[in-house]
Amino acid sequence: MTATSEFDTIAAVATPPGEGGISIIRVSGDDVFDVVEPLFKGKNLKNVKTHTINYGHIIDPETQSEVDEVMVSVMRAPKTYTREDVLEINCHGGLMATNEILQLVLSNGARLAEPGEFTKRAFLNGRIDLSQAEAVMDLIRAKTDKSMKVALNQLDGSLSRLIKNLRQDILEVLAQVEVNIDYPEYDDVETMTTKLLLEKAQEVKASIQQLLKTAKQGKVLREGLATAIVGRPNVGKSSLLNQLLNEDKAIVTDVAGTTRDVIEEYVNVAGVPLKLIDTAGIRKTDDTVEKIGVERSRKAIGAADLVLLVLDTSEPLTDGDRQLLADTADEKRIIILNKTDLPLKLDMTELQHLAGDTKLIKTSMLQNQGVSELQEEIAHLFFDEGIESGQGNVMVTNARHIGLLHQASKALDDVMTGIAAGMPVDLVQIDMTRCWNYLGEITGDSYQDELLDQLFSQFCVGK
Amino acid sequence: MPEIQPYQGKDYDVIVVGAGHAGVEAALAAARMGNKTLLMTINLDMVAFMPCNPSVGGPAKGIVVREIDALGGEMGRNIDKTYVQMRMLNTGKGPAVRALRAQADKHAYHAEMKHTLEKEPNLTLRQGIVDDLIVEDGVCEGVITNTGARYSAKAVVIAAGTAARGKIIIGELMYSSGPNNSQPAMKLTKNLEKYGLELKRFKTGTPPRVDGNTIKYDETEEQPGDVEPNHFSYETPDENYLALKNQLSCWLTYTNETTHKIIRDNLDRAPMFTGVIEGVGPRYCPSIEDKIVRFADKSRHQLFLEPEGRNTDEWYVQGLSTSMPEEVQQKILHSIKGLEHAEMMRPGYAIEYDVVSPYQLRPTLETKQVKNLFTAGQTNGTSGYEEAAGQGIMAGINAGLRALNKGEFIMKRSEGYIGVMIDDLVTKGTNEPYRLLTSRAEYRLILRHDNADLRLTDKGYELGLISQERYDAFNKKRQIIEDEIARLNTVRVKPSDTVNAYVQSHNEKPLKDGVLATDFLRRPQVTYKDLLQFIPAPDEPLDRREMEEVEVQIKYAGYIKKAEDNVAKMKKMEAKKIPNNIDYDAIDGLATEAHQKLNKIRPETVAQATRISGVNPADIAILDVYIEQGKIAKVK
């Protein structure tokens, strides 16, 4: 964070997702019009009256293709929630369109709002009174821990390495420019010319474009990691489902167009987007016929990237359990031993034999125990062991990261523009440094003395 | 031993301890603001002495000298009177990083500065060692000298430099000493600990000096000064500039594998590596033994031979800073091309000294522990004459304002390198002697050498450090620049054969239609002087500096605008003051590290808080809301 980020234009999905057909993306700050206008086909938003709602389409400025049909509310300061200029894009609900629009907004200069940031701004701009201040701080506190964890988790190892390498490449260039400036008589180092800088900018830009391409293909965010919750009736599948859904209401949503029978629900567990398969089957409370359960389970297992197999530890293993254990033996799976609040009747020795090296997580859905361990295990499997979704690799899937990559890429465009305009290397470097900072925001590296450390370790200087 | 008899000396408004580059600026600023000022130094013959390299300026540092000048300080004027060579560095780069550097006549520099101090009406210059402070209830009220004198003052500035418990190390030889074998101040910093200030030990060093009569110059490369006139002070006229034939050259030579072998063979005698030296040295100015060890694959290192003055044959061997034994230093010298028969006049040495950890300071350079006590220069952990002088003038101004009961003067990061340096020191502290580098400034493009007067002369004038005459001249210059930029935004360059011949000779597209003069000037190769061939001349011709300013402001307007937008946002954050009685323990939810750091550094604005490493956005958000909440609560 820089001191000035307080005055950035920020954006986030403002609606509790899932329910209803409309999602709202809220954008607030001084530059809202500059950010949204290029994405909006319809009236010129800069000219419309305040507190109006305007029909149009969101387009991807790069491809000029329509993303969604929307209504945009224009609310100018000060009579807005944050007392800043606010635009709200009402789009068709559904994870896909909402995320795509959010991403466009972020790529066009807005920053993803921090937890509680709209409310914080409302407060700091005098819109909320003292009694609410404590609530604001609670909100920031409560959301921060979690979001920081999530943010870290969401950074896939290979992406992180790639960005770190890019940053190191840029850093070496920057250090060279600096050493040319601060030690102009130091003749052992090649002078960093704009030509060399241009080559580097093009190189880095190519890498970023490659990453952004994977982002476009990266289906995980939109489609989620296909996950099946399986188990005999009454072992606690539906409680588990509710636990997962309740844990993060914010990102649960239905996908429009799915049939009533095979409802798929989306949930974000510790940063992993899951597509829960056949939740309708789990929800059916009158589903007492074992046969249906097993059949549905098999079907679900076939379609899943990850299987959560639930067993009841208060009863001995049944043939149904054994069947499911066998059916999932070759799948990525986690075995959940539920009902640990009741006396243990399950033969653990047999289970361990059947489970092989599958991770066993003990839970009591009733007493709300073990769920966070389960979430951690899911994140671990996803990020560290690299479960792949059916659709291929999982490179850049996070809206914030994509936005930052776009900003970094634009900074490189500025580098090239500057070079074309004949600007000296130390000015062009300003934009190169911006690129480096954007990439650093992705990996969370913002150590301020990095550049000097590089300079003094790379060059032997002294005058 | 008989006891020293204490006696009561005179009363002063401001007392400055130490007359190095920080101390002289501090004393002059305080005195010129109307304060009765006492400047104490251990040795009057070492006022504004240059114990290390005989030069002033260079990247970032040169800009500091101009900032000091814009605030009415002395360093720029003094070097303009006493330089032996002047060079503008980085002329091939952008305007933000051009850097003026002078080789100084170190004796003349000292003598001229001493005389300036002597002539200053409100200033008393006196030799003596300050042993202790007079502190009552956490307020500094004066100083006590080793001769028993007690002087009272409304504010005290300590700029003790490397004299503070200095220890010189040359090979196996070690002794208490200030710079260049002067007497050290053994008690003062020790006593500061008594008042709650935390100290640390730093180390710096200097190379051997050689007799110029024994240098074979023809085996080295000459580095002459510039023909084009340039001075540090905005007041020094171009006609004072020394013709090149009257300037002295520097000479470039190199170490070689033999040199490196000598050093490697004697590393067991190098105090840097035997654990004798405890102080932390600077990475940017390593000793030669450090360079050889850390960059083992380099076959040679550059050395610059610099004259120490006109009336001396002593030469400074830049790049050869060392604390190796004297015998080894001689061998090293003789292994170098051009120095094969050089007579060493003084050996190089390392010096360790006490530093006040600068996080204990406010941005005014007043200590948080002791009211009315200010510190400046190497005492605050910096290195370099310019860094010292920059802090000196700030500490002197603030001590002066305190004595006059008149508020305070803080320079923002966006206003000057001095502001960057002080903010870095008080916000982040420093783990090595701190040197200014252009990369430390996030607003480098705004902090140029050409506009230091535009940035700071108003402040200097308000503080009473800039004369009315100078201020009037400055305002005229500012007006001329503004008018000319405004004019160029209306005048058009029309396509003609001469224009297009010129444009094409610079490999650019010919003009089809007329363009604004400003747009024309933004073409890469076009200069203001060239532009004047194609448009009517201004009513009054611009001088060299005005032209430079107009050109820079127009050519780089896009980048400057971006930087200024950021500055404007930053100002909003700086306006968010943190109450000085804030109780961080009462704020729930700050991360542990943030809580500790905020408590230790006690930033004065939210902007400053954001620059503390380990304080995260969420902590800032909580802090922000907490402060706002407090304000509302007060109103109700």
Tab-separated table of N, CA, C and O in Angstrom, chain B residues 362-363 368 408 410 427 572-585 587 590 594 597-599 601-612 615 619-628 630-631 634:
chain	number	residue	atom	x	y	z
B	362	ARG	N	11.923	13.748	15.857
B	362	ARG	CA	10.751	14.242	15.152
B	362	ARG	C	11.218	14.768	13.780
B	362	ARG	O	12.402	14.976	13.571
B	363	PRO	N	10.285	15.000	12.856
B	363	PRO	CA	10.704	15.510	11.543
B	363	PRO	C	11.352	16.894	11.614
B	363	PRO	O	11.913	17.378	10.646
B	368	LYS	N	12.670	13.191	20.654
B	368	LYS	CA	11.383	12.993	21.327
B	368	LYS	C	11.568	12.935	22.841
B	368	LYS	O	10.677	13.281	23.589
B	408	GLU	N	7.099	25.513	13.705
B	408	GLU	CA	8.165	24.643	13.225
B	408	GLU	C	8.183	24.546	11.707
B	408	GLU	O	7.220	24.926	11.045
B	410	ILE	N	8.853	21.849	8.675
B	410	ILE	CA	9.071	20.472	8.225
B	410	ILE	C	9.060	20.474	6.709
B	410	ILE	O	8.161	21.052	6.102
B	427	THR	N	11.498	7.942	10.069
B	427	THR	CA	10.449	6.944	9.881
B	427	THR	C	11.003	5.526	9.839
B	427	THR	O	10.420	4.605	10.376
B	572	LYS	N	-3.049	15.143	0.936
B	572	LYS	CA	-4.264	14.862	1.707
B	572	LYS	C	-3.950	13.937	2.880
B	572	LYS	O	-4.507	14.076	3.958
B	573	MET	N	-3.048	12.977	2.616
B	573	MET	CA	-2.690	12.047	3.693
B	573	MET	C	-1.845	12.749	4.746
B	573	MET	O	-1.919	12.432	5.923
B	574	GLU	N	-1.031	13.683	4.292
B	574	GLU	CA	-0.189	14.401	5.240
B	574	GLU	C	-1.021	15.320	6.117
B	574	GLU	O	-0.643	15.636	7.242
B	575	ALA	N	-2.171	15.727	5.584
B	575	ALA	CA	-3.040	16.604	6.370
B	575	ALA	C	-3.686	15.838	7.523
B	575	ALA	O	-4.219	16.420	8.457
B	576	LYS	N	-3.659	14.526	7.447
B	576	LYS	CA	-4.246	13.723	8.534
B	576	LYS	C	-3.235	13.578	9.652
B	576	LYS	O	-2.399	12.683	9.631
B	577	LYS	N	-3.320	14.458	10.606
B	577	LYS	CA	-2.371	14.436	11.718
B	577	LYS	C	-2.765	13.350	12.720
B	577	LYS	O	-3.952	13.135	12.981
B	578	ILE	N	-1.765	12.717	13.275
B	578	ILE	CA	-2.022	11.765	14.363
B	578	ILE	C	-1.784	12.518	15.674
B	578	ILE	O	-0.712	13.088	15.862
B	579	PRO	N	-2.775	12.544	16.563
B	579	PRO	CA	-2.584	13.284	17.828
B	579	PRO	C	-1.352	12.743	18.561
B	579	PRO	O	-1.141	11.531	18.584
B	580	ASN	N	-0.517	13.640	19.125
B	580	ASN	CA	0.733	13.131	19.696
B	580	ASN	C	0.537	12.360	20.995
B	580	ASN	O	1.426	11.675	21.448
B	581	ASN	N	-0.678	12.457	21.559
B	581	ASN	CA	-0.919	11.679	22.776
B	581	ASN	C	-1.653	10.383	22.478
B	581	ASN	O	-2.200	9.736	23.363
B	582	ILE	N	-1.666	9.990	21.217
B	582	ILE	CA	-2.443	8.792	20.847
B	582	ILE	C	-1.940	7.575	21.633
B	582	ILE	O	-0.748	7.406	21.844
B	583	ASP	N	-2.892	6.779	22.095
B	583	ASP	CA	-2.548	5.602	22.888
B	583	ASP	C	-2.764	4.364	22.024
B	583	ASP	O	-3.890	3.910	21.853
B	584	TYR	N	-1.683	3.857	21.481
B	584	TYR	CA	-1.831	2.720	20.555
B	584	TYR	C	-2.359	1.484	21.274
B	584	TYR	O	-2.956	0.617	20.658
B	585	ASP	N	-2.119	1.401	22.581
B	585	ASP	CA	-2.638	0.246	23.328
B	585	ASP	C	-4.163	0.222	23.332
B	585	ASP	O	-4.786	-0.808	23.509
B	587	ILE	N	-6.072	0.944	20.857
B	587	ILE	CA	-6.665	0.610	19.563
B	587	ILE	C	-6.683	-0.904	19.397
B	587	ILE	O	-5.637	-1.528	19.275
B	590	LEU	N	-5.016	-3.680	15.872
B	590	LEU	CA	-3.778	-3.446	15.133
B	590	LEU	C	-2.950	-4.722	15.201
B	590	LEU	O	-2.889	-5.370	16.237
B	594	ALA	N	2.607	-3.928	13.745
B	594	ALA	CA	2.211	-2.542	13.494
B	594	ALA	C	2.126	-1.782	14.809
B	594	ALA	O	2.595	-0.646	14.923
B	597	LYS	N	5.679	-1.022	16.075
B	597	LYS	CA	6.376	-0.022	15.272
B	597	LYS	C	5.765	1.368	15.459
B	597	LYS	O	6.477	2.353	15.559
B	598	LEU	N	4.444	1.421	15.471
B	598	LEU	CA	3.781	2.721	15.636
B	598	LEU	C	4.148	3.320	16.981
B	598	LEU	O	4.389	4.513	17.115
B	599	ASN	N	4.206	2.458	17.988
B	599	ASN	CA	4.538	2.923	19.324
B	599	ASN	C	5.972	3.434	19.397
B	599	ASN	O	6.266	4.413	20.082
B	601	ILE	N	7.971	4.477	16.720
B	601	ILE	CA	8.280	5.591	15.826
B	601	ILE	C	7.356	6.781	16.042
B	601	ILE	O	7.741	7.919	15.836
B	602	ARG	N	6.147	6.520	16.501
B	602	ARG	CA	5.157	7.559	16.751
B	602	ARG	C	5.084	8.552	15.588
B	602	ARG	O	5.439	9.732	15.713
B	603	PRO	N	4.611	8.088	14.433
B	603	PRO	CA	4.508	8.970	13.263
B	603	PRO	C	3.577	10.140	13.543
B	603	PRO	O	2.669	10.015	14.383
B	604	GLU	N	3.802	11.234	12.850
B	604	GLU	CA	3.017	12.438	13.134
B	604	GLU	C	1.846	12.615	12.190
B	604	GLU	O	0.938	13.384	12.466
B	605	THR	N	1.917	11.923	11.037
B	605	THR	CA	0.786	11.977	10.118
B	605	THR	C	0.481	10.560	9.642
B	605	THR	O	1.323	9.661	9.751
B	606	VAL	N	-0.731	10.392	9.108
B	606	VAL	CA	-1.090	9.081	8.576
B	606	VAL	C	-0.173	8.743	7.405
B	606	VAL	O	0.220	7.602	7.210
B	607	ALA	N	0.213	9.758	6.636
B	607	ALA	CA	1.116	9.524	5.513
B	607	ALA	C	2.424	8.905	6.001
B	607	ALA	O	2.930	7.951	5.418
B	608	GLN	N	2.943	9.446	7.071
B	608	GLN	CA	4.197	8.909	7.611
B	608	GLN	C	3.997	7.472	8.086
B	608	GLN	O	4.850	6.610	7.871
B	609	ALA	N	2.850	7.209	8.691
B	609	ALA	CA	2.564	5.855	9.183
B	609	ALA	C	2.580	4.841	8.049
B	609	ALA	O	3.061	3.721	8.205
B	610	THR	N	2.082	5.251	6.876
B	610	THR	CA	2.044	4.298	5.764
B	610	THR	C	3.438	3.916	5.301
B	610	THR	O	3.613	2.916	4.641
B	611	ARG	N	4.425	4.735	5.629
B	611	ARG	CA	5.780	4.453	5.148
B	611	ARG	C	6.579	3.570	6.099
B	611	ARG	O	7.711	3.216	5.819
B	612	ILE	N	5.966	3.217	7.230
B	612	ILE	CA	6.675	2.356	8.171
B	612	ILE	C	6.525	0.917	7.683
B	612	ILE	O	5.412	0.454	7.460
B	615	VAL	N	3.669	-1.907	8.776
B	615	VAL	CA	2.345	-1.346	9.023
B	615	VAL	C	1.536	-1.531	7.737
B	615	VAL	O	1.864	-0.971	6.703
B	619	ASP	N	-4.024	-1.950	9.012
B	619	ASP	CA	-3.655	-1.186	10.213
B	619	ASP	C	-3.905	0.301	9.988
B	619	ASP	O	-4.373	1.005	10.879
B	620	ILE	N	-3.581	0.753	8.797
B	620	ILE	CA	-3.796	2.162	8.467
B	620	ILE	C	-5.295	2.467	8.509
B	620	ILE	O	-5.724	3.497	9.042
B	621	ALA	N	-6.095	1.537	7.960
B	621	ALA	CA	-7.535	1.751	7.947
B	621	ALA	C	-8.072	1.872	9.370
B	621	ALA	O	-8.868	2.763	9.683
B	622	ILE	N	-7.591	0.998	10.235
B	622	ILE	CA	-8.054	1.033	11.625
B	622	ILE	C	-7.602	2.320	12.307
B	622	ILE	O	-8.370	2.994	12.999
B	623	LEU	N	-6.351	2.681	12.061
B	623	LEU	CA	-5.800	3.905	12.634
B	623	LEU	C	-6.599	5.129	12.165
B	623	LEU	O	-6.980	5.995	12.960
B	624	ASP	N	-6.867	5.138	10.890
B	624	ASP	CA	-7.615	6.218	10.262
B	624	ASP	C	-8.983	6.398	10.923
B	624	ASP	O	-9.383	7.497	11.318
B	625	VAL	N	-9.683	5.296	11.052
B	625	VAL	CA	-11.022	5.338	11.634
B	625	VAL	C	-10.950	5.741	13.109
B	625	VAL	O	-11.743	6.534	13.594
B	626	TYR	N	-9.940	5.218	13.796
B	626	TYR	CA	-9.785	5.539	15.214
B	626	TYR	C	-9.568	7.045	15.422
B	626	TYR	O	-10.155	7.651	16.309
B	627	ILE	N	-8.726	7.614	14.584
B	627	ILE	CA	-8.445	9.055	14.715
B	627	ILE	C	-9.702	9.868	14.419
B	627	ILE	O	-10.040	10.802	15.148
B	628	GLU	N	-10.396	9.491	13.378
B	628	GLU	CA	-11.608	10.205	12.987
B	628	GLU	C	-12.657	10.117	14.095
B	628	GLU	O	-13.299	11.091	14.452
B	630	GLY	N	-12.065	9.773	17.212
B	630	GLY	CA	-11.637	10.638	18.302
B	630	GLY	C	-12.036	12.084	18.055
B	630	GLY	O	-12.475	12.797	18.962
B	631	LYS	N	-11.920	12.492	16.781
B	631	LYS	CA	-12.268	13.871	16.442
B	631	LYS	C	-13.741	14.131	16.670
B	631	LYS	O	-14.126	15.130	17.250
B	634	LYS	N	-14.646	14.382	20.271
B	634	LYS	CA	-14.251	15.652	20.875
B	634	LYS	C	-15.301	16.732	20.598
B	634	LYS	O	-15.678	17.485	21.480
